[in-house]
Amino acid sequence: MSQFPSIAEMRRMVDEYAPLMNADLPEVGAFHEAVPAGDGVTADVIVPRGQGTDQGTGQGSHPVLVYLHGGGWVCGSAKTHRKLAYRFAEAGYLVFNVNYRLAPEHPFPTPFEDCLAATRWACREAARFGGDGPRLAVGGDSAGANLAAAVAAELAGTPERPKAALLLYGIFDFELLRDGLPPPEVVTPAADAARGMVEMMMGSYLSTGSGGVTLGDPQVSPLRAAARLPPSHIVVGGADPLSIQAEALVKALAVAGVPYEYFVDAGMPHGYMQMEFLPAARPAIERMVAFLRRTV
């Protein structure tokens, strides 16, 4: 059986690569680290440059983006995704880069509930940072895209409902994730590693100890709640195994009549939006900013 990193090793590797991925941060107006955003949850608040409050009204003027980092529900943090969050602040968005609690120490539903609470908090508290709470979008990458879609669906029909979602190479259906693995009869190092990683992440996130998690629960597999999503921007790399997830979500949105944009960047791997040395990274970020400007 091929070896794959343990959770501790994954966390260590992600932390070691974070300085490289987050070097040369863009200029922003202000940065507030680890602001309390709920019970056990914090968010880095990144304020754009320029005037953030309408004179005489006290109402914030910056549109708001709540960003949920990736890392397979077991690693990553606001710090590991800081530069990507700064890119949106550079473009004029008040960004709440959320530190939700991680599995396996905090399995489902805790990460989902943390992200839901942080999004509601950001909507309420945006004005004190110069933001306009009702002009709110939610976004995330990989596991963070799963959480972003689940949060957006949960908030449908509420005052905090996001006006848009940015969903970067996400996992939207756990049954499809398992079905997309190499079959057991395929015995190669790559196949073994893929099966091992997926089972480790699924087991960590969905191990509640009660056996009560259903893979079809929309809070787990937000593809099942596609009709409740806001206008969405879906993007994935052409070399990313999760392209099957993006395609399935796009089909579900089309059936439900939910507006969406869908981009596949040829040859790009999973996580490429943080790899600005790759040619597709910055254009993809610019497309997302353009989508937000049209939508939020």
Short mmCIF file of C-alpha atoms in Angstrom, two decimals:
data_model
loop_
_atom_site.label_atom_id
_atom_site.label_comp_id
_atom_site.label_asym_id
_atom_site.label_seq_id
_atom_site.Cartn_x
_atom_site.Cartn_y
_atom_site.Cartn_z
CA MET A 1 0.00 0.00 0.00
CA SER A 2 1.35 3.41 -0.99
CA GLN A 3 2.03 5.81 1.83
CA PHE A 4 0.36 9.22 1.95
CA PRO A 5 0.85 12.05 4.44
CA SER A 6 -0.76 11.91 7.85
CA ILE A 7 -2.86 14.85 8.96
CA ALA A 8 0.03 16.12 11.08
CA GLU A 9 2.37 15.90 8.09
CA MET A 10 -0.15 17.64 5.83
CA ARG A 11 -0.50 20.49 8.30
CA ARG A 12 3.25 20.83 8.59
CA MET A 13 3.72 20.88 4.80
CA VAL A 14 0.96 23.45 4.28
CA ASP A 15 2.44 25.70 6.95
CA GLU A 16 5.92 25.35 5.46
CA TYR A 17 4.72 26.36 1.99
CA ALA A 18 2.58 29.25 3.25
CA PRO A 19 5.39 31.87 3.21
CA LEU A 20 6.16 31.04 -0.44
CA MET A 21 2.51 31.19 -1.52
CA ASN A 22 1.86 34.41 0.40
CA ALA A 23 4.95 36.47 -0.40
CA ASP A 24 4.68 40.02 -1.77
CA LEU A 25 1.23 40.83 -0.47
CA PRO A 26 -0.70 43.50 -2.37
CA GLU A 27 -1.32 46.86 -0.73
CA VAL A 28 -4.54 47.14 1.26
CA GLY A 29 -6.04 49.71 3.59
CA ALA A 30 -5.82 47.77 6.86
CA PHE A 31 -5.40 44.29 8.23
CA HIS A 32 -7.00 43.01 11.45
CA GLU A 33 -5.81 39.55 12.44
CA ALA A 34 -7.86 36.91 14.26
CA VAL A 35 -10.92 39.03 15.04
CA PRO A 36 -13.44 37.01 17.10
CA ALA A 37 -16.28 35.99 14.78
CA GLY A 38 -18.26 33.55 16.89
CA ASP A 39 -17.79 30.83 19.48
CA GLY A 40 -14.34 29.42 18.78
CA VAL A 41 -14.10 31.14 15.37
CA THR A 42 -11.92 34.03 14.21
CA ALA A 43 -11.50 35.87 10.93
CA ASP A 44 -8.74 37.99 9.47
CA VAL A 45 -10.40 41.19 8.27
CA ILE A 46 -8.74 42.80 5.26
CA VAL A 47 -9.92 46.33 4.49
CA PRO A 48 -9.49 47.81 1.01
CA ARG A 49 -7.77 51.09 0.43
CA GLY A 50 -9.92 54.19 0.09
CA GLN A 51 -13.01 55.53 1.79
CA GLY A 52 -14.99 52.78 3.43
CA THR A 53 -17.92 54.63 4.99
CA ASP A 54 -20.43 56.89 3.28
CA GLN A 55 -20.15 60.38 4.74
CA GLY A 56 -23.02 61.31 7.05
CA THR A 57 -24.75 57.90 6.96
CA GLY A 58 -22.41 55.62 8.86
CA GLN A 59 -23.11 52.93 6.29
CA GLY A 60 -20.21 50.98 4.87
CA SER A 61 -19.56 51.30 1.17
CA HIS A 62 -17.24 48.36 0.43
CA PRO A 63 -18.89 45.16 -0.84
CA VAL A 64 -18.09 42.16 1.35
CA LEU A 65 -16.54 38.77 0.64
CA VAL A 66 -16.48 35.99 3.24
CA TYR A 67 -13.68 33.63 2.21
CA LEU A 68 -13.38 30.01 3.43
CA HIS A 69 -9.99 28.39 2.93
CA GLY A 70 -9.33 24.92 1.58
CA GLY A 71 -7.30 22.09 3.05
CA GLY A 72 -9.49 19.00 3.02
CA TRP A 73 -11.29 20.09 6.23
CA VAL A 74 -8.15 19.01 8.14
CA CYS A 75 -5.55 21.69 7.43
CA GLY A 76 -5.11 25.23 6.14
CA SER A 77 -6.03 28.53 7.74
CA ALA A 78 -6.64 32.16 6.97
CA LYS A 79 -2.86 32.55 7.09
CA THR A 80 -2.19 29.91 4.42
CA HIS A 81 -4.65 31.67 2.06
CA ARG A 82 -3.76 35.23 2.97
CA LYS A 83 -2.50 36.43 -0.42
CA LEU A 84 -5.57 35.17 -2.27
CA ALA A 85 -7.77 37.03 0.22
CA TYR A 86 -5.61 40.14 -0.20
CA ARG A 87 -6.20 40.02 -3.97
CA PHE A 88 -9.92 40.52 -3.40
CA ALA A 89 -9.28 43.34 -0.94
CA GLU A 90 -6.92 44.90 -3.48
CA ALA A 91 -9.89 44.92 -5.88
CA GLY A 92 -12.09 46.81 -3.39
CA TYR A 93 -13.77 44.08 -1.32
CA LEU A 94 -13.87 43.96 2.45
CA VAL A 95 -12.67 40.40 3.05
CA PHE A 96 -13.40 38.23 6.07
CA ASN A 97 -10.90 35.36 5.80
CA VAL A 98 -12.33 32.80 8.21
CA ASN A 99 -10.47 30.47 10.57
CA TYR A 100 -13.00 27.71 11.13
CA ARG A 101 -12.19 24.77 13.37
CA LEU A 102 -10.71 21.70 11.68
CA ALA A 103 -11.36 17.98 11.64
CA PRO A 104 -10.70 15.45 13.01
CA GLU A 105 -10.63 17.36 16.29
CA HIS A 106 -13.81 19.15 15.19
CA PRO A 107 -15.72 17.02 12.65
CA PHE A 108 -18.96 17.89 10.88
CA PRO A 109 -21.08 19.81 11.67
CA THR A 110 -18.63 22.08 13.52
CA PRO A 111 -16.70 23.48 10.49
CA PHE A 112 -19.98 24.11 8.65
CA GLU A 113 -21.57 25.74 11.70
CA ASP A 114 -18.43 27.86 12.24
CA CYS A 115 -18.58 29.13 8.65
CA LEU A 116 -22.32 29.78 8.89
CA ALA A 117 -21.89 31.76 12.10
CA ALA A 118 -18.93 33.72 10.69
CA THR A 119 -20.91 34.65 7.57
CA ARG A 120 -23.82 35.91 9.64
CA TRP A 121 -21.38 37.80 11.87
CA ALA A 122 -19.66 39.39 8.85
CA CYS A 123 -23.00 40.57 7.50
CA ARG A 124 -23.86 42.16 10.86
CA GLU A 125 -20.45 43.64 11.58
CA ALA A 126 -19.28 44.74 8.13
CA ALA A 127 -20.18 48.40 8.66
CA ARG A 128 -17.67 48.86 11.47
CA PHE A 129 -14.91 47.93 9.03
CA GLY A 130 -16.30 50.13 6.23
CA GLY A 131 -18.31 47.40 4.53
CA ASP A 132 -21.87 47.16 3.25
CA GLY A 133 -23.22 43.98 4.87
CA PRO A 134 -26.13 43.34 2.48
CA ARG A 135 -23.72 43.41 -0.47
CA LEU A 136 -22.19 40.11 0.60
CA ALA A 137 -20.63 37.25 -1.35
CA VAL A 138 -19.19 34.00 -0.06
CA GLY A 139 -16.34 32.07 -1.60
CA GLY A 140 -13.87 29.29 -1.00
CA ASP A 141 -11.55 26.75 -2.56
CA SER A 142 -11.61 22.95 -2.40
CA ALA A 143 -13.08 22.03 1.02
CA GLY A 144 -13.73 25.74 1.46
CA ALA A 145 -15.85 25.73 -1.71
CA ASN A 146 -17.87 22.88 -0.21
CA LEU A 147 -18.43 24.97 2.91
CA ALA A 148 -19.16 28.14 0.93
CA ALA A 149 -21.82 26.41 -1.16
CA ALA A 150 -23.36 24.77 1.89
CA VAL A 151 -23.47 28.08 3.76
CA ALA A 152 -24.97 29.93 0.79
CA ALA A 153 -27.69 27.30 0.42
CA GLU A 154 -28.43 27.35 4.16
CA LEU A 155 -28.84 31.14 4.11
CA ALA A 156 -31.22 31.16 1.14
CA GLY A 157 -34.34 33.11 2.04
CA THR A 158 -32.71 34.89 4.99
CA PRO A 159 -31.53 38.52 5.30
CA GLU A 160 -27.92 37.28 5.29
CA ARG A 161 -28.26 35.41 1.99
CA PRO A 162 -25.12 35.97 -0.14
CA LYS A 163 -25.69 37.65 -3.47
CA ALA A 164 -22.99 35.56 -5.15
CA ALA A 165 -20.73 32.54 -4.61
CA LEU A 166 -17.16 31.93 -5.76
CA LEU A 167 -16.57 28.18 -5.91
CA LEU A 168 -12.99 27.22 -6.71
CA TYR A 169 -12.25 23.55 -7.52
CA GLY A 170 -14.66 22.37 -4.88
CA ILE A 171 -16.13 19.15 -3.54
CA PHE A 172 -19.91 19.38 -3.87
CA ASP A 173 -21.10 15.77 -3.58
CA PHE A 174 -19.45 13.18 -1.33
CA GLU A 175 -21.04 10.21 -3.05
CA LEU A 176 -19.64 11.43 -6.36
CA LEU A 177 -16.25 11.92 -4.71
CA ARG A 178 -16.12 8.30 -3.64
CA ASP A 179 -17.53 7.08 -6.97
CA GLY A 180 -14.78 8.95 -8.80
CA LEU A 181 -11.97 7.03 -7.11
CA PRO A 182 -10.01 4.32 -8.93
CA PRO A 183 -11.72 0.94 -8.38
CA PRO A 184 -10.14 -1.45 -5.85
CA GLU A 185 -8.79 -3.70 -8.60
CA VAL A 186 -6.55 -0.85 -9.80
CA VAL A 187 -3.44 -1.30 -7.68
CA THR A 188 -0.88 1.40 -8.37
CA PRO A 189 0.88 3.87 -6.06
CA ALA A 190 -1.18 6.76 -7.48
CA ALA A 191 -4.48 4.89 -7.10
CA ASP A 192 -3.64 3.79 -3.57
CA ALA A 193 -2.69 7.34 -2.61
CA ALA A 194 -5.88 8.81 -4.09
CA ARG A 195 -8.09 6.32 -2.26
CA GLY A 196 -6.16 6.80 0.98
CA MET A 197 -6.31 10.60 0.90
CA VAL A 198 -10.03 10.71 0.13
CA GLU A 199 -10.89 8.16 2.79
CA MET A 200 -8.75 10.01 5.33
CA MET A 201 -10.41 13.39 4.62
CA MET A 202 -13.93 11.95 4.49
CA GLY A 203 -13.37 9.92 7.62
CA SER A 204 -11.95 12.91 9.48
CA TYR A 205 -14.66 15.36 8.46
CA LEU A 206 -17.69 13.07 8.67
CA SER A 207 -16.70 11.04 11.74
CA THR A 208 -19.17 12.39 14.30
CA GLY A 209 -19.04 9.30 16.45
CA SER A 210 -22.80 8.84 16.08
CA GLY A 211 -22.91 7.38 12.58
CA GLY A 212 -25.65 9.87 11.74
CA VAL A 213 -24.06 11.76 8.84
CA THR A 214 -25.79 11.22 5.52
CA LEU A 215 -23.72 11.86 2.40
CA GLY A 216 -26.81 13.30 0.72
CA ASP A 217 -27.34 15.93 3.43
CA PRO A 218 -27.15 19.35 1.66
CA GLN A 219 -24.93 20.64 4.47
CA VAL A 220 -22.47 17.89 3.52
CA SER A 221 -23.11 17.66 -0.24
CA PRO A 222 -24.40 21.08 -1.34
CA LEU A 223 -24.94 19.82 -4.88
CA ARG A 224 -28.23 18.52 -3.46
CA ALA A 225 -29.23 22.13 -2.71
CA ALA A 226 -28.11 23.65 -6.02
CA ALA A 227 -31.49 25.32 -6.52
CA ARG A 228 -30.90 27.40 -3.38
CA LEU A 229 -27.52 28.77 -4.46
CA PRO A 230 -27.07 32.40 -5.53
CA PRO A 231 -25.46 33.29 -8.88
CA SER A 232 -22.23 31.30 -8.85
CA HIS A 233 -18.80 31.42 -10.44
CA ILE A 234 -17.36 27.91 -10.76
CA VAL A 235 -13.75 27.38 -11.78
CA VAL A 236 -11.49 24.33 -11.90
CA GLY A 237 -8.19 23.32 -13.46
CA GLY A 238 -8.24 20.99 -16.43
CA ALA A 239 -5.73 18.69 -14.67
CA ASP A 240 -7.71 18.61 -11.42
CA PRO A 241 -9.48 15.32 -10.58
CA LEU A 242 -12.23 17.43 -9.01
CA SER A 243 -13.32 18.67 -12.44
CA ILE A 244 -16.04 15.99 -12.25
CA GLN A 245 -17.42 17.78 -9.20
CA ALA A 246 -17.53 21.14 -10.99
CA GLU A 247 -19.25 19.61 -14.00
CA ALA A 248 -21.90 18.00 -11.81
CA LEU A 249 -22.62 21.26 -10.01
CA VAL A 250 -22.87 23.18 -13.28
CA LYS A 251 -25.42 20.66 -14.60
CA ALA A 252 -27.46 20.95 -11.40
CA LEU A 253 -27.43 24.75 -11.54
CA ALA A 254 -28.52 24.68 -15.17
CA VAL A 255 -31.45 22.38 -14.34
CA ALA A 256 -32.45 24.64 -11.44
CA GLY A 257 -32.18 27.82 -13.51
CA VAL A 258 -29.55 29.37 -11.24
CA PRO A 259 -27.26 31.84 -13.07
CA TYR A 260 -23.65 30.71 -13.21
CA GLU A 261 -20.30 31.16 -14.91
CA TYR A 262 -18.07 28.15 -15.50
CA PHE A 263 -14.39 28.12 -16.43
CA VAL A 264 -11.94 25.26 -16.89
CA ASP A 265 -8.33 26.43 -17.06
CA ALA A 266 -6.49 23.99 -19.30
CA GLY A 267 -3.64 22.08 -17.70
CA MET A 268 -3.99 23.67 -14.28
CA PRO A 269 -3.68 21.53 -11.14
CA HIS A 270 -5.69 21.60 -7.95
CA GLY A 271 -5.01 24.73 -5.89
CA TYR A 272 -3.50 26.74 -8.74
CA MET A 273 -5.13 30.02 -7.73
CA GLN A 274 -2.51 30.34 -5.00
CA MET A 275 0.33 29.58 -7.42
CA GLU A 276 0.73 32.95 -9.08
CA PHE A 277 3.80 31.72 -10.97
CA LEU A 278 1.35 29.70 -13.09
CA PRO A 279 0.01 31.66 -16.07
CA ALA A 280 -3.68 31.02 -15.42
CA ALA A 281 -3.75 32.14 -11.77
CA ARG A 282 -4.01 35.92 -12.05
CA PRO A 283 -6.41 35.90 -15.04
CA ALA A 284 -8.68 33.55 -13.07
CA ILE A 285 -8.67 35.92 -10.11
CA GLU A 286 -9.46 38.83 -12.42
CA ARG A 287 -12.43 36.90 -13.84
CA MET A 288 -13.76 36.34 -10.34
CA VAL A 289 -13.42 40.02 -9.49
CA ALA A 290 -15.27 40.95 -12.67
CA PHE A 291 -18.05 38.50 -11.74
CA LEU A 292 -18.36 40.03 -8.28
CA ARG A 293 -18.54 43.54 -9.72
CA ARG A 294 -21.41 42.49 -11.95
CA THR A 295 -23.24 40.55 -9.26
CA VAL A 296 -22.74 42.01 -5.79
#
